[in-house]
mmCIF file of N, CA, C and O in Angstrom:
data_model
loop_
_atom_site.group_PDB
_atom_site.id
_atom_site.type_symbol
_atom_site.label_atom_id
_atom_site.label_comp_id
_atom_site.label_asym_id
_atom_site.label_seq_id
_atom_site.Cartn_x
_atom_site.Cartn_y
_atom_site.Cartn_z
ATOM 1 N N UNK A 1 0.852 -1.163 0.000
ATOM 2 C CA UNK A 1 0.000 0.000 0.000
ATOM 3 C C UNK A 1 0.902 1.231 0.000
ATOM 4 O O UNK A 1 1.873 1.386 0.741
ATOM 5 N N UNK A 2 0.412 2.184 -1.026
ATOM 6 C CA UNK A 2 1.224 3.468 -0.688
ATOM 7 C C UNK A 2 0.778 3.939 -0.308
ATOM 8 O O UNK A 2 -0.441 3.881 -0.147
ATOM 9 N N UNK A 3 2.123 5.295 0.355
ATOM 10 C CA UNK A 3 1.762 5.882 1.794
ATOM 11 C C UNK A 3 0.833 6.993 1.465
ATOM 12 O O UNK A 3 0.120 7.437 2.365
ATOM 13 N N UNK A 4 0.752 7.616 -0.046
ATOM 14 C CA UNK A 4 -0.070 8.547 0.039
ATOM 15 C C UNK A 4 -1.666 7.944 -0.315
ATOM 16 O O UNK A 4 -2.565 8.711 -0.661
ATOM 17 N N UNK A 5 -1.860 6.491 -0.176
ATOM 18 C CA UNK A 5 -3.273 6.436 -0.219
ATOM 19 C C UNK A 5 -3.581 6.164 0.824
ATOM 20 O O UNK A 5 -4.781 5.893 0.772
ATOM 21 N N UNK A 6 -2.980 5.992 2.456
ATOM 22 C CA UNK A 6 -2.917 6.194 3.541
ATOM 23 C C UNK A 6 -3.356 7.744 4.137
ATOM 24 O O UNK A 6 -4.010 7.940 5.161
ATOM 25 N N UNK A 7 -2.932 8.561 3.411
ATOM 26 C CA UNK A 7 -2.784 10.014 3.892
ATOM 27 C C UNK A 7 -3.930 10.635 3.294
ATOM 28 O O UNK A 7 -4.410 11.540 3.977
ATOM 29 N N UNK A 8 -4.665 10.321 1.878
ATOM 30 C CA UNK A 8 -5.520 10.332 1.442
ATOM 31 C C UNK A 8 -6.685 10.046 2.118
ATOM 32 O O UNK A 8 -7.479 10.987 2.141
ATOM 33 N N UNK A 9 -7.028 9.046 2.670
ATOM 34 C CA UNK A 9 -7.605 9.096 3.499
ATOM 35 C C UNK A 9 -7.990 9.773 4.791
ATOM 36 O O UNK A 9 -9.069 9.441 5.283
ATOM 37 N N UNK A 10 -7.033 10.948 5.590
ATOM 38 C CA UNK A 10 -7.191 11.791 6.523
ATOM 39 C C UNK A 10 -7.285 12.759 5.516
ATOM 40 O O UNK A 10 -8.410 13.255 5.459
ATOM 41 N N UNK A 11 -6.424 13.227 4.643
ATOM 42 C CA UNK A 11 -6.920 14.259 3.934
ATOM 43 C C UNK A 11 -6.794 14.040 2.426
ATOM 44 O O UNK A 11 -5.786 13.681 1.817
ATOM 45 N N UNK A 12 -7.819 14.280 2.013
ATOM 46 C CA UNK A 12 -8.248 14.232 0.626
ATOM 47 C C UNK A 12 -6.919 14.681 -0.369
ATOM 48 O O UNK A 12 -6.023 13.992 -0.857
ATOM 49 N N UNK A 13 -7.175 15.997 -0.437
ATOM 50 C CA UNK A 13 -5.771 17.095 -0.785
ATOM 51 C C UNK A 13 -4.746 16.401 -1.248
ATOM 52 O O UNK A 13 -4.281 16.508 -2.382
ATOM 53 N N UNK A 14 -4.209 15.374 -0.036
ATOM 54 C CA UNK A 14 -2.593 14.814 -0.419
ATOM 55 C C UNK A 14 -2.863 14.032 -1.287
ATOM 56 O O UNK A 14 -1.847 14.056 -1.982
ATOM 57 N N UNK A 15 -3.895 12.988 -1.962
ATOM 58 C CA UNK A 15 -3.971 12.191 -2.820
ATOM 59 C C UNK A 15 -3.451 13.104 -4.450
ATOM 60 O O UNK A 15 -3.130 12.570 -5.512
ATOM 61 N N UNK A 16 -3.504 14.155 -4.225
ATOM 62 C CA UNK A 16 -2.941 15.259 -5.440
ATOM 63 C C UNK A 16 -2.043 15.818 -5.775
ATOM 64 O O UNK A 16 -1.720 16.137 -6.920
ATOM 65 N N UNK A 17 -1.289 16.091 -4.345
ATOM 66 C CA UNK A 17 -0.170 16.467 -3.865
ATOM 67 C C UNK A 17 1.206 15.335 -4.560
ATOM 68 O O UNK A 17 1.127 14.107 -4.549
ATOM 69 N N UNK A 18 2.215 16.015 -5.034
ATOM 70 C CA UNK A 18 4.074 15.259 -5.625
ATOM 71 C C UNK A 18 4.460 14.647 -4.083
ATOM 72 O O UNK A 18 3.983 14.873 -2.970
ATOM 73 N N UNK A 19 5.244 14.014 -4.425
ATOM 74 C CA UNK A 19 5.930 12.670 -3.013
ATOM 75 C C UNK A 19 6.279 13.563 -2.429
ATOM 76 O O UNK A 19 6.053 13.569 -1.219
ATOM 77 N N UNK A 20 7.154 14.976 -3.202
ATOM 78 C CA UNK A 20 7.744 16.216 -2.145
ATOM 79 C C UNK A 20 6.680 17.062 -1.536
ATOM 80 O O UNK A 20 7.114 17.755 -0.616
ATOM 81 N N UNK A 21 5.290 17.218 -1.810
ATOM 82 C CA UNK A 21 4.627 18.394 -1.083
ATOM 83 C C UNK A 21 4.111 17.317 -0.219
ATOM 84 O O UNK A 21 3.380 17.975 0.521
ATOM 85 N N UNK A 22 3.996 15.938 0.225
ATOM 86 C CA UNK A 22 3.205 15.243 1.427
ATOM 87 C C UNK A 22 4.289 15.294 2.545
ATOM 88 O O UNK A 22 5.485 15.559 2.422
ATOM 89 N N UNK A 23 3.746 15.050 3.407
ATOM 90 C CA UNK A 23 5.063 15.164 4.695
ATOM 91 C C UNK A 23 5.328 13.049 4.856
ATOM 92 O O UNK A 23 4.629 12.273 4.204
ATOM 93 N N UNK A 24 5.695 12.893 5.177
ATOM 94 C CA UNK A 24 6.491 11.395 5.777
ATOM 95 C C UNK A 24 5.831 11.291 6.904
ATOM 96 O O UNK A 24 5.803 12.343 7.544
ATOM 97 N N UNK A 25 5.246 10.327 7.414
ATOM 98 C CA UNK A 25 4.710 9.784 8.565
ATOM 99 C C UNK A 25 5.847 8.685 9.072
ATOM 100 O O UNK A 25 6.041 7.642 8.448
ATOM 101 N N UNK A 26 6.416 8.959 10.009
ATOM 102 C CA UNK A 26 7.362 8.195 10.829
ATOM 103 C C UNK A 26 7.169 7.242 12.096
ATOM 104 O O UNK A 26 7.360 7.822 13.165
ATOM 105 N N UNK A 27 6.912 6.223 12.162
ATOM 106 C CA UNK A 27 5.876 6.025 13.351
ATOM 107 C C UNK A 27 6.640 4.620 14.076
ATOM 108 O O UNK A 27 6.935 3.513 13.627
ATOM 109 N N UNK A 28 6.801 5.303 15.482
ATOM 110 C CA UNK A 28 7.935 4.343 16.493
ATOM 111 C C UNK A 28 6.898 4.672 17.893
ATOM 112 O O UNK A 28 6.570 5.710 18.467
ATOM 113 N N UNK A 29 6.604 3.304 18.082
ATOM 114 C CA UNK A 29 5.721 3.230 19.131
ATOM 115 C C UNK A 29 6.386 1.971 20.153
ATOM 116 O O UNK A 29 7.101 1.045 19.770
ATOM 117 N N UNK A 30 5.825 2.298 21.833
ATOM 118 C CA UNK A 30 6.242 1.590 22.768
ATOM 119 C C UNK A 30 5.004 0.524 22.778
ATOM 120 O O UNK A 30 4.016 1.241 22.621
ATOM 121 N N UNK A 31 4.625 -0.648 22.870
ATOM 122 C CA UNK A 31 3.676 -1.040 22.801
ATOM 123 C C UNK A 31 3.927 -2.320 23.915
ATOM 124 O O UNK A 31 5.000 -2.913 24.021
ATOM 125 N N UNK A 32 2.774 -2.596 24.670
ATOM 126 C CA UNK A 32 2.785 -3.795 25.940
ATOM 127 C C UNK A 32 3.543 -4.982 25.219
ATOM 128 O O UNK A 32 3.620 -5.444 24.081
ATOM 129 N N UNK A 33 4.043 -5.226 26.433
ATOM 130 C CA UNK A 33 4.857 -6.924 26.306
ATOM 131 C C UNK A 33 4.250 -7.716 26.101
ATOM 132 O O UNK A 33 4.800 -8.689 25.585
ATOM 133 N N UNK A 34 3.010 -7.778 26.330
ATOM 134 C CA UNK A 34 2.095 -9.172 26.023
ATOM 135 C C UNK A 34 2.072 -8.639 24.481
ATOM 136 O O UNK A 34 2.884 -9.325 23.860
ATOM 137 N N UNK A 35 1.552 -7.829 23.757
ATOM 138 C CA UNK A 35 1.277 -7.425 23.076
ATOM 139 C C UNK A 35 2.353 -7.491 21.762
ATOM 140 O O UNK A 35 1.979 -7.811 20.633
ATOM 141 N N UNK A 36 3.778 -7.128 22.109
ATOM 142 C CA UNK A 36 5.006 -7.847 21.613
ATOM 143 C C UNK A 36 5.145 -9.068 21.385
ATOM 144 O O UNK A 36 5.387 -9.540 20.274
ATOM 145 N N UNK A 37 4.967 -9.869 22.698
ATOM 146 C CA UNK A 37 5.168 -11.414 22.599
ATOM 147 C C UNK A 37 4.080 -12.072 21.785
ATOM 148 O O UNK A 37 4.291 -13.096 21.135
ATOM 149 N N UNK A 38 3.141 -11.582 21.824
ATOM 150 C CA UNK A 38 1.736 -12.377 20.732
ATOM 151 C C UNK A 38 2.105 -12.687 19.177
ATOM 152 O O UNK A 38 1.800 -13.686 18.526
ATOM 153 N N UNK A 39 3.126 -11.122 18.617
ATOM 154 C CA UNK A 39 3.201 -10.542 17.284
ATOM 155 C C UNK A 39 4.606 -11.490 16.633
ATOM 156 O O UNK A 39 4.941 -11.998 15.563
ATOM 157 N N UNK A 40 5.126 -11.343 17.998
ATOM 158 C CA UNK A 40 6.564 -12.399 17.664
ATOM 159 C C UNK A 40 6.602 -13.786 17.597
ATOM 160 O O UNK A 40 7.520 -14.290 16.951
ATOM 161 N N UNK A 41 5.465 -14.778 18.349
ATOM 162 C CA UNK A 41 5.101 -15.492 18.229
ATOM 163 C C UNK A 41 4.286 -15.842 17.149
ATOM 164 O O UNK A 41 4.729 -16.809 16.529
ATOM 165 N N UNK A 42 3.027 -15.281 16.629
ATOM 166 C CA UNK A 42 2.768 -14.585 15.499
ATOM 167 C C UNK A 42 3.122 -14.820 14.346
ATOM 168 O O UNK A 42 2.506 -15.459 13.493
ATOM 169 N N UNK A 43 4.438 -14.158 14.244
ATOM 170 C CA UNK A 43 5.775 -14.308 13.131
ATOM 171 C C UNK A 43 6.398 -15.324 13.040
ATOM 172 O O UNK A 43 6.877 -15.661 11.957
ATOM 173 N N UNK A 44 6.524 -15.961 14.004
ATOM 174 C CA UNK A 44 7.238 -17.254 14.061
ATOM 175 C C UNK A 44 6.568 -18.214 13.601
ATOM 176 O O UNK A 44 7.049 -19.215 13.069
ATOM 177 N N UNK A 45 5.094 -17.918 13.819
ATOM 178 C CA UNK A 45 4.474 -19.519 13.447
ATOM 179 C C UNK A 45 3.816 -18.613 12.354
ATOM 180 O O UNK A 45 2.703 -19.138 12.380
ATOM 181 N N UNK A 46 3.735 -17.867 11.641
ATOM 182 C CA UNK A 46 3.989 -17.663 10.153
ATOM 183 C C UNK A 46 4.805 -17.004 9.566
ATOM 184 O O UNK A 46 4.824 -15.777 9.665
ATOM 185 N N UNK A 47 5.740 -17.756 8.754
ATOM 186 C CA UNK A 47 6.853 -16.986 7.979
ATOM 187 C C UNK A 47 6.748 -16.386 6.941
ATOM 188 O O UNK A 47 7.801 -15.982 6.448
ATOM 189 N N UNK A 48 5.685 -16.148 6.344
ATOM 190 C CA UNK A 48 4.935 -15.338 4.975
ATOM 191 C C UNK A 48 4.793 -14.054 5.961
ATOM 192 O O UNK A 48 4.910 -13.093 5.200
ATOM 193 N N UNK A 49 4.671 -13.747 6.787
ATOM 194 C CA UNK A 49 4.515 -12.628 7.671
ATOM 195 C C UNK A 49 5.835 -12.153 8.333
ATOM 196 O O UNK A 49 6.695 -12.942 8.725
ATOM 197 N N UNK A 50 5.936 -10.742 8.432
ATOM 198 C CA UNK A 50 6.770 -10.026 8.951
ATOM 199 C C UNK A 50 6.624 -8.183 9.806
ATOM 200 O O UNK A 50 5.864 -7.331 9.345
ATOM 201 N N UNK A 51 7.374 -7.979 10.849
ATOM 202 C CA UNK A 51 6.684 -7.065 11.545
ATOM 203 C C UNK A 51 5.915 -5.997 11.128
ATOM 204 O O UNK A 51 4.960 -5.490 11.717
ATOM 205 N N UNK A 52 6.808 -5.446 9.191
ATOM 206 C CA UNK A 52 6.049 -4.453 8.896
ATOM 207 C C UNK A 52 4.144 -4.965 8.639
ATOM 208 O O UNK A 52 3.084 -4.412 8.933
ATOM 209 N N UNK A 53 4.504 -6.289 7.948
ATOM 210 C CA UNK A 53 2.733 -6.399 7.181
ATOM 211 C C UNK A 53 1.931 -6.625 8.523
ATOM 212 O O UNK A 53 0.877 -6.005 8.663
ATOM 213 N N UNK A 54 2.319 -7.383 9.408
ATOM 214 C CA UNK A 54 1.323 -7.171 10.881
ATOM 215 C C UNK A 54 0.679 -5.525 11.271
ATOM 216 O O UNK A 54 -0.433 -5.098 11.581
ATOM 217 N N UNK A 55 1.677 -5.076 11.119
ATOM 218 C CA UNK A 55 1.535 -3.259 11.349
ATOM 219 C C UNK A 55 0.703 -2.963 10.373
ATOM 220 O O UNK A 55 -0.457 -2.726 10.708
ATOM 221 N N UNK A 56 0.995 -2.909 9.189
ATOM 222 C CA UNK A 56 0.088 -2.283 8.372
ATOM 223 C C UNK A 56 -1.056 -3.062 8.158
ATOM 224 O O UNK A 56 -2.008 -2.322 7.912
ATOM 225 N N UNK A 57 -1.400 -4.411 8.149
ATOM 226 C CA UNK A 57 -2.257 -4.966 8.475
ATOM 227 C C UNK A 57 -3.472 -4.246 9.761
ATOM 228 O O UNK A 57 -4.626 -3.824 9.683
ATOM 229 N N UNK A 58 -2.513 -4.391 10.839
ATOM 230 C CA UNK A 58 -3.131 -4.152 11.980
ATOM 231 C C UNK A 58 -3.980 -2.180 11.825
ATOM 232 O O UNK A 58 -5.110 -1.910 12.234
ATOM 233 N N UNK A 59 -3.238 -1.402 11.308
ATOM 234 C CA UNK A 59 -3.247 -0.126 10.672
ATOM 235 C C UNK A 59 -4.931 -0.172 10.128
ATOM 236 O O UNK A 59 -5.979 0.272 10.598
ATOM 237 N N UNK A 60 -4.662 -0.763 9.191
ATOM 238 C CA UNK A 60 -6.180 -1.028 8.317
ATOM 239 C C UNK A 60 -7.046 -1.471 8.864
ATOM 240 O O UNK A 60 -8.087 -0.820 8.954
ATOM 241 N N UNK A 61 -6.957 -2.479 9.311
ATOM 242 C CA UNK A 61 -8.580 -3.061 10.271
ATOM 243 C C UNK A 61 -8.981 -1.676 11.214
ATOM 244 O O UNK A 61 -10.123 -1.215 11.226
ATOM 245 N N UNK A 62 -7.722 -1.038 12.082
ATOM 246 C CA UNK A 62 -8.498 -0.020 12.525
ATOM 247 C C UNK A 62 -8.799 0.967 11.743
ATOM 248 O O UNK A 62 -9.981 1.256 11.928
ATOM 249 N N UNK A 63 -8.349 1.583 11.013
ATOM 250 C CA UNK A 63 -9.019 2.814 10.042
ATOM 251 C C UNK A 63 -10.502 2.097 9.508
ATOM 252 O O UNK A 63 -11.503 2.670 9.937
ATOM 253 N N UNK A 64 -10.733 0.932 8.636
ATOM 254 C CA UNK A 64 -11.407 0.522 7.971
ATOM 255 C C UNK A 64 -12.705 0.306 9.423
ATOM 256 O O UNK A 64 -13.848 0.583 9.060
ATOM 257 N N UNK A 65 -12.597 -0.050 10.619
ATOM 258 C CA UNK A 65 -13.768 -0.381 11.674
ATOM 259 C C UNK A 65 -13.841 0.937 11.949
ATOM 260 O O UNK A 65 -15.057 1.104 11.860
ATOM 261 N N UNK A 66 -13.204 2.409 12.328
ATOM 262 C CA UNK A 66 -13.118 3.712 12.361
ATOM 263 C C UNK A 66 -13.954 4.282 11.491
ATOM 264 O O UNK A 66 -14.264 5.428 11.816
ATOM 265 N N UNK A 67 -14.541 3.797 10.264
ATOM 266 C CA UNK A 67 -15.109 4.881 9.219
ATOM 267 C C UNK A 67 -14.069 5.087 8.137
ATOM 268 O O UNK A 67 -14.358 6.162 7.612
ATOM 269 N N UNK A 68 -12.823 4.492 7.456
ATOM 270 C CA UNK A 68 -12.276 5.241 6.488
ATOM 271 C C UNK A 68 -12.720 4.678 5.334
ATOM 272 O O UNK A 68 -12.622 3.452 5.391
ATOM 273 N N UNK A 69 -13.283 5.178 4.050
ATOM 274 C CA UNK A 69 -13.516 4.974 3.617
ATOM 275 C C UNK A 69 -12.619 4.809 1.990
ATOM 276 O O UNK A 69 -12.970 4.525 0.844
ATOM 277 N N UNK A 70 -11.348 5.153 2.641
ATOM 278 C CA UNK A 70 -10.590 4.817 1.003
ATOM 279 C C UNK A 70 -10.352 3.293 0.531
ATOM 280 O O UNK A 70 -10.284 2.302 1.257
ATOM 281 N N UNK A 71 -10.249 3.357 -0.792
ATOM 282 C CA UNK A 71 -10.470 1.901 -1.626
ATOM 283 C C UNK A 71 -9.306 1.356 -0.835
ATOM 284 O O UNK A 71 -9.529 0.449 -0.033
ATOM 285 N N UNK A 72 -7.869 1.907 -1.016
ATOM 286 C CA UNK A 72 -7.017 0.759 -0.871
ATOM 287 C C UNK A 72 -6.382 0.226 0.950
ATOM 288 O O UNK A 72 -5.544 -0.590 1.336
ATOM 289 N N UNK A 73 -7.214 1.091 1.577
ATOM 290 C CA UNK A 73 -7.561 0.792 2.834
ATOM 291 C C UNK A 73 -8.635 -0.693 3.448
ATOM 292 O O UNK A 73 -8.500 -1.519 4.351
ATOM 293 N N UNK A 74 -9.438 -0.491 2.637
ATOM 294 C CA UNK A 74 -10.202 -1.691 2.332
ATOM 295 C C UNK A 74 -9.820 -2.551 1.799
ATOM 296 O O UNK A 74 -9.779 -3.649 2.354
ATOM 297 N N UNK A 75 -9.431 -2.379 0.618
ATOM 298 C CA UNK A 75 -8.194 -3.867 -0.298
ATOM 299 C C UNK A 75 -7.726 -4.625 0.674
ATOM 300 O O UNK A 75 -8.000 -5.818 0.805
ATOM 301 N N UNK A 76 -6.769 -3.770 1.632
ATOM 302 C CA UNK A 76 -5.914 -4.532 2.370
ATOM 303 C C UNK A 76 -6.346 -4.910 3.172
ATOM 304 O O UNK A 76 -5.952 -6.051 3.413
ATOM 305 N N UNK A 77 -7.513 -4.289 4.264
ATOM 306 C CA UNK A 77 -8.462 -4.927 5.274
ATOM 307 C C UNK A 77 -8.924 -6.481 4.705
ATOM 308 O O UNK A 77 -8.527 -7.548 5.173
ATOM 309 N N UNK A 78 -9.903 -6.294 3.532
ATOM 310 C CA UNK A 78 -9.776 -7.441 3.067
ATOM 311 C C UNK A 78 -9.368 -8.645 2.380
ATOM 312 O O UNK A 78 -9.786 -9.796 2.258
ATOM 313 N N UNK A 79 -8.108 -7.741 1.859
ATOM 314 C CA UNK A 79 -6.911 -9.191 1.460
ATOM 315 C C UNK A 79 -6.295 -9.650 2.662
ATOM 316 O O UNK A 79 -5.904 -10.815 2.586
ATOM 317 N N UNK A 80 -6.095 -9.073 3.754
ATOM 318 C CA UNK A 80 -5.493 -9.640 4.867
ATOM 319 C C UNK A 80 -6.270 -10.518 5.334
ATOM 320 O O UNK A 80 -5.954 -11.704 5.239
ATOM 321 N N UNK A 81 -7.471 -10.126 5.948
ATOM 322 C CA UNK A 81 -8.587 -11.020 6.147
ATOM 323 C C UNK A 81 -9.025 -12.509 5.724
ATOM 324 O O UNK A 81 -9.235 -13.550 6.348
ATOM 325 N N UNK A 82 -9.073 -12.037 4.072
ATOM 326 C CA UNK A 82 -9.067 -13.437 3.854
ATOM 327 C C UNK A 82 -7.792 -14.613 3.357
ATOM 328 O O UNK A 82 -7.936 -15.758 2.930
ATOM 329 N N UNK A 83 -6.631 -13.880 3.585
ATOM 330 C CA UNK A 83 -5.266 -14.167 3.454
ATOM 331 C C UNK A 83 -5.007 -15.028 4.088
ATOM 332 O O UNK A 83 -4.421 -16.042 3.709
ATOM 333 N N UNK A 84 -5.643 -14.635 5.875
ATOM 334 C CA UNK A 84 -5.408 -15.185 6.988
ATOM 335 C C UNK A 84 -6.479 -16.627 7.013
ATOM 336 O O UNK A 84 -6.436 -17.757 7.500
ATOM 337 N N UNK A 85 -7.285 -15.936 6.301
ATOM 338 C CA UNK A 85 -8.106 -17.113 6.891
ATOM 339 C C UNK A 85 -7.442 -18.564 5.970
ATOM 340 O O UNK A 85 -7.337 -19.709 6.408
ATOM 341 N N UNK A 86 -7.095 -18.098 4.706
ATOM 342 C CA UNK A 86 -6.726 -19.243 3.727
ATOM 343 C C UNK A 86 -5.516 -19.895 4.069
ATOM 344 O O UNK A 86 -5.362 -21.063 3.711
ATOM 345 N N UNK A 87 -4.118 -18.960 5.091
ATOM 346 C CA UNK A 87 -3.920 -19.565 5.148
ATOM 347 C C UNK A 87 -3.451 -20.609 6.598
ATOM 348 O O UNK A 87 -2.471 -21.333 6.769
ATOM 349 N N UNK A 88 -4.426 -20.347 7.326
ATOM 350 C CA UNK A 88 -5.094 -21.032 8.882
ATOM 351 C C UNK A 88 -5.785 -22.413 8.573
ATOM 352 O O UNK A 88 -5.655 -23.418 9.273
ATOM 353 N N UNK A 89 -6.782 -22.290 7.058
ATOM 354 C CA UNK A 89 -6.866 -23.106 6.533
ATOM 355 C C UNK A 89 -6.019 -24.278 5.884
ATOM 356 O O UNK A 89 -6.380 -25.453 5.823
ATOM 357 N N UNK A 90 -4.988 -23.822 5.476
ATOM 358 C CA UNK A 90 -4.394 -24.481 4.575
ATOM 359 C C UNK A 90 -3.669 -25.341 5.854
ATOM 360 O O UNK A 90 -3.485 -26.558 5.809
ATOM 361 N N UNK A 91 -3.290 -24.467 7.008
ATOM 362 C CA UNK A 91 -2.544 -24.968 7.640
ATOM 363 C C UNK A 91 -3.171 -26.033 8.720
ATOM 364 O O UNK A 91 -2.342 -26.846 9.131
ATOM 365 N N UNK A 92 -4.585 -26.172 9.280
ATOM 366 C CA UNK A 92 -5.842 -27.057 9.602
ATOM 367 C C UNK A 92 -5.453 -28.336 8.532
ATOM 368 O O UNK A 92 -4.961 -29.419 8.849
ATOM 369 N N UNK A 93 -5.728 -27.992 7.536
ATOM 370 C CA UNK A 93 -5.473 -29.529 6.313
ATOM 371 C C UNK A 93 -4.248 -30.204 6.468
ATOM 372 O O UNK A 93 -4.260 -31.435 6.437
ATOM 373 N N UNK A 94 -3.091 -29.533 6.646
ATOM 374 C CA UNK A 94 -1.917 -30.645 6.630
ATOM 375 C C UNK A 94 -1.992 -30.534 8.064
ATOM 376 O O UNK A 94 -0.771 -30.518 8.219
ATOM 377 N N UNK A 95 -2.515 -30.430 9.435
ATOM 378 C CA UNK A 95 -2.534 -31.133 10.171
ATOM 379 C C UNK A 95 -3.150 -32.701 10.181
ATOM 380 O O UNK A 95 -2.517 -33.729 10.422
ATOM 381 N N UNK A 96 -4.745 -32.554 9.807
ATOM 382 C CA UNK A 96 -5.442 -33.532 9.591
ATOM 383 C C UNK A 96 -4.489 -34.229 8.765
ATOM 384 O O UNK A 96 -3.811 -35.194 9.119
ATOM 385 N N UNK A 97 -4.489 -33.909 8.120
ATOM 386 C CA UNK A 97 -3.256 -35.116 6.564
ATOM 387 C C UNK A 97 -2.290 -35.953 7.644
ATOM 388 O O UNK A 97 -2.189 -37.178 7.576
ATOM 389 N N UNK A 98 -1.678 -35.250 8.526
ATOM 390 C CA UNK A 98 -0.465 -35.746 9.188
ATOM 391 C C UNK A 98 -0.767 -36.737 10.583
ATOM 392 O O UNK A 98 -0.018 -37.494 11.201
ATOM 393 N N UNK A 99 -1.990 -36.428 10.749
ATOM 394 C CA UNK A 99 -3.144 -37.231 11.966
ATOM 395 C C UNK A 99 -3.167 -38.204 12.016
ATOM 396 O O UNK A 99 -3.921 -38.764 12.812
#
């Protein structure tokens, strides 16, 4: 996802705006230890995943349950969504297989 269809979404304007007139959103957050340990665990038991797509993942579900209404905010709400589910699924089947 690019960052200016992120920004587009708070304000309209920047979707119009050159890479040089938007400002950079920089974003370093302290976040709970449980909350760490879930994401790292998380990662570990899926390796198609990595800290940024959890984040921006995680990013979208809240804008998208918030009211935002841009397209590629939604894309990703729901490619993640059903990403996850396919592949939780996939991963349910070669348990049974291995049973």
């Amino acid at each position: 996802m690019d960052r200016n269809q992120l920004e587009s979404c708070i304000n309209p304007a920047l979707a119009r705006a050159s890479a040089d007139e938007t400002p950079y959103v920089s974003l370093e957050s302290e976040i709970p230890e449980v909350l760490f340990a879930a994401m790292k665990g998380f990662i570990g038991a899926n390796p198609n995943w990595d800290q940024y797509q959890v984040m921006s993942s995680a990013l979208a579900r809240f804008l998208y349950q918030n009211g935002c209404s841009e397209r590629a905010v939604t894309e990703r709400y729901l490619d993640d969504l059903f990403t996850t589910t396919t592949s939780q699924s996939q991963t349910k089947k070669e348990d049974i297989r291995t049973a």
